[in-house]
Amino acid sequence: MKKIVMATCLLLASFSGLHSQGVVKGIVLDNNSKKPIKGVLVTIKNTSKNHTTDLNGNFIIKNFQNGKAVLELKLMGYETQNIPIELSAITLDLGSIFLFKEVVENQDLSLITLSDDELNDDASAADNISGLLQSSKDIFLRTAAYEFSSSFFKIKGLDSGNGKVLINGIEMNKIYDGRAQWSNWGGLNDVLRNQEFRNGLSPSDVTFGGLLGATNMNTRASEQRPGLRVSYSSSNRSYQHRAMATYATGMLKNNWAFTFSGSGRLGNEGFNDATSYKAYAVFTSVEKKLNDKSSINFTGIFALNRRGKSSPNTQEVFDLKGIKYNDYWGFLDGEKRNSRIKEVNEPILMLNHYWNITEKTSINTNIAYQFGKIGNSRIDYNGGANPSAAYYQNLPSYFLRNNDFEGAYNAENNFKKDGQINWNRIFDANKTNETAGLENAYVLYEDRNDDKQFTINAILNTEVNDNVSLNGKIEYKQLRSQNFAEVIDLLGGVGYLDIDPFGATEDEKQNDLLNPNRVVGKGDQFKYNFNLNSDIISAFTQAQFQYHKIDFFAALKVTSTTHQREGLYKNGSFSENSLGASEAQKFIDYGFKMGATYKITGRHLVDINAAYITEAPTLRNTFSNSRENNNVVLSLQSEKIISTDVSYVYRSPIITSKVTAYYTSVKDATEISFYFADGVGGDNTAFVQEVLSGIRKKHLGLELGIEAQITSTFKLKGAASVGQFTYDNNPDLYLTTEADTESLTAGFVDGFKDFGKTNLENYKLAAGPQNAYSVGFEYRDPSYWWCGATLNFFSNTFIDVSPLNRSRNFYTDDDGLPFLEYDNEIAKELLTQEKFNDYSVVNFVGGKSFIINKHYISFFVTVNNLLNKTYKSGGFEQGRNANYRQLLEDKSLDKPVFGNKYWYGRGATYFLNVSVSF
């Protein structure tokens, strides 16, 4: 059948029309239904000439160079067609061209197994951007998504917030921290396949984008693949089972289109111990075609995601319990119960209006409302001991430090034998307190963010002529976020006293002076309660130019941002500036970027892009301790970013390759950390907020991707990333804490202490492996079975360093003078940044597809880390040893008490999927 279709196209090409307009046109139809297909990208290969088919499947391409060429027709879910044609100064009408549905379907790998597994962990250790890359055809980016992401590799060393994620032109990145919350639409792979990905600084029709580009997911009901699709997956990564079903009608005769999708993902345990997983997702999209030029579409997304977290641990803990060990759980009534559960439930409602004013001008107007909650549970213990079995006073190293060998022996045996939270002891402690007329010693609570975000925008796209197109967008976003702690389980007790036990006075102990010594029960808010409000108005405009030898573009954006905190509690330690509204923080930012592609020949291209962007600080980095007060980060200002990249692309019938050199400079960045510090201003201890400001970072490197189609069925592929990501200056550092007697002793004034510069220049950023390499092959048999394998090598992974240890606090005693025993050479060795061992992993993928009575059955399996290699994927220095004397004492031990904490990569894991399309 395919040969007949090809022959028909060639025959039509030979009998081309008699008009001398230099035009190629045709109609693209589905081979099964014979219905027109919208959204097919039709391109004259090795040129910039392309067109996307309209609602009736029509395309038309004008102004091309005469001669032999290949016309490529591409749409996700269909096999790509390549049709040889002869271009001339007359109309070439190809008539009807049929596309065949793609039998091999392995797209399930990306959006769920890579991006939703571990994104947005509290410490961002597992933050990666694979979800942003899955729709890209770029060889290097595809390798990064499928091969590098399990090692928490970051493209160009940048955080995922630098990639913009949109649904129907509405940006979904969180205002709080700039990152996309992938759990908000997890489990909806089938209806999120229609994506447009723009890499790096390249132009997008719907957004200015970020340093890592932009992904726009299209959920229009009329553009979903018609029919029913059901699938089942099994895995040992995060969940164990997934079932998913999707039904789409396509555009019906009455001008309505409907799409429905639902899924469930369940698992008692993923790779790490007690990491339970329960997620359900429901999707609906309804479109009404109003007339030939406009339609309106409603999208509703409800995705509940509830998963157990896993802990970072010291090497001592991993050596005793293995890399699957998780500190956060214990047995209760014979079942594993995890104390750290993250629950995401933020429904999305979206209304989109599409209006094609003319054939060359369209306006897309969008309204979205997102609401719901994100909760992170944990145990609070203001009347008891730390319940963690891996608490440092429970480990052998704590006893060895004091030469208590018997205690160390017992601690090791106890930890090996159990080493988990003792829920029964917690319940007993609460019952004992109840009998004595006391409040709970322990309570299980949830840190909550209840967000309500409203977005409205309008996007204009117009073709001025065959060479010039203009894009524009104006958008308003409003966030109202309530943040509080809520009791979710009294753990056998009757009530919990809402105080801060570390307060020095009765007033300082009060979390809310308006309700002192309040006893709270299940469902009550306590500890902290405040609102974060943001209003953002932005606009961008862009011009794109396409000519025979060169394409270029220029884009400009302007943004007005306002952040404000409103305290609902009067905190006892910050009675003067915790209740009520803070001063509004306002920022005006702009960005400019431009780029050009020079086509040396059809096979050789050079692409260059450059940008200067200012970005307002996120809500997270605006207020130094938003849970307790209205304090704003000192000298707060917008980040300044300069970025550029140059790429060389070579394309031939056998080899496709791309090499990119890039450089990015970030200035005036801010970072806030919270931890318990020992050795502040001598031997003092405090829970502190560490504020780094005026940070400069430098990212530079090379990226390479290459594929060689050795035969029609066998392909070799390779990719490499060689980077260097470093701090580029010595930023300013100060600490804040509660203004109590202990902080005064440590040299704090009103809970504030300035440490001047911290010596971070040339230290490596903790951005995953800074070097990554991959080589592999793919084999695709004509009888629709396929397999592939890759060998991946990673190096230059570094620990996240402690800035306080690189400040003057490290070498000064409580009298402000240097430690008498301070030795520069020893200090240099103590502060050497830990570099993890290099490692390699082997990944395998294979599958088989069938066509039975026009039903498509697809089966595939992937195995990551086939050889079960053990490796560290990330980690951080603890802040418990904040000066020379304490750090030297701890590192002199065979087992440091406060050693670095690590995350390990997963061992061998698999993902299996079976799907049927009707």
Coordinates of N, CA and C in Angstrom, one line a residue, residues 35 55 220-224 226 247-260 284-291 294-299 351:
K35 N -9.8 10.7 6.6 CA -10.1 12.1 7.1 C -8.9 13.0 7.0
L55 N -7.2 22.8 9.1 CA -8.3 21.9 9.5 C -8.7 20.9 8.5
R220 N -5.9 20.7 22.7 CA -7.2 20.8 22.0 C -7.8 19.5 21.6
A221 N -9.1 19.4 21.9 CA -9.8 18.1 21.6 C -9.7 17.7 20.2
S222 N -9.8 18.6 19.3 CA -9.8 18.3 17.8 C -8.5 17.8 17.3
E223 N -7.4 18.0 18.1 CA -6.1 17.7 17.6 C -5.5 16.4 18.4
Q224 N -6.4 15.8 19.2 CA -6.0 14.5 19.8 C -6.2 13.4 18.8
P226 N -7.8 10.4 17.2 CA -9.1 9.8 17.4 C -9.0 8.3 17.8
Y247 N -9.8 8.2 25.3 CA -10.7 8.2 24.2 C -10.9 9.6 23.6
A248 N -10.7 9.7 22.3 CA -10.9 11.0 21.6 C -11.8 10.8 20.4
T249 N -12.7 11.7 20.2 CA -13.6 11.6 19.0 C -13.1 12.2 17.8
G250 N -12.1 13.1 17.9 CA -11.8 14.0 16.7 C -13.0 14.9 16.5
M251 N -12.9 15.8 15.5 CA -13.9 16.7 15.2 C -15.1 16.0 14.6
L252 N -16.3 16.1 15.2 CA -17.5 15.4 14.8 C -18.2 16.3 13.8
K253 N -19.2 15.7 13.1 CA -20.0 16.4 12.1 C -20.7 17.6 12.7
N254 N -21.1 17.5 13.9 CA -21.8 18.6 14.6 C -20.8 19.7 15.1
N255 N -19.6 19.6 14.7 CA -18.5 20.6 15.1 C -18.2 20.6 16.6
W256 N -18.4 19.4 17.2 CA -17.9 19.2 18.6 C -16.8 18.2 18.5
A257 N -15.8 18.3 19.5 CA -14.8 17.3 19.7 C -14.6 17.1 21.2
F258 N -14.4 15.8 21.5 CA -14.3 15.4 22.9 C -13.1 14.5 23.1
T259 N -12.4 14.7 24.2 CA -11.3 13.8 24.6 C -11.4 13.6 26.1
F260 N -11.3 12.3 26.5 CA -11.3 11.9 27.9 C -10.1 11.0 28.2
T284 N -10.2 16.0 30.8 CA -11.3 16.2 29.8 C -11.0 17.4 29.0
S285 N -11.2 17.3 27.7 CA -11.1 18.4 26.8 C -12.3 18.4 25.8
V286 N -13.0 19.6 25.8 CA -14.2 19.7 24.9 C -14.0 20.9 24.0
E287 N -14.1 20.7 22.7 CA -13.9 21.8 21.8 C -15.2 22.0 20.9
K288 N -15.6 23.2 20.7 CA -16.7 23.6 19.9 C -16.2 24.5 18.7
K289 N -16.3 24.0 17.5 CA -16.0 24.8 16.4 C -17.1 25.8 16.1
L290 N -16.8 27.1 16.3 CA -17.8 28.1 16.2 C -18.2 28.5 14.8
N291 N -17.1 28.5 14.0 CA -17.2 28.7 12.5 C -15.9 28.3 11.9
S294 N -13.0 30.1 13.9 CA -12.7 30.2 15.3 C -13.3 29.0 16.0
S295 N -12.8 28.7 17.2 CA -13.3 27.6 18.0 C -12.9 27.9 19.4
I296 N -13.6 27.2 20.4 CA -13.3 27.4 21.8 C -13.1 26.1 22.4
N297 N -12.2 26.0 23.3 CA -11.8 24.7 23.9 C -11.8 24.8 25.5
F298 N -12.4 23.9 26.1 CA -12.3 23.8 27.6 C -11.4 22.6 28.0
T299 N -10.5 22.8 28.9 CA -9.6 21.7 29.4 C -9.7 21.6 30.9
L351 N -9.7 27.7 29.6 CA -10.6 28.0 28.5 C -9.7 28.7 27.5

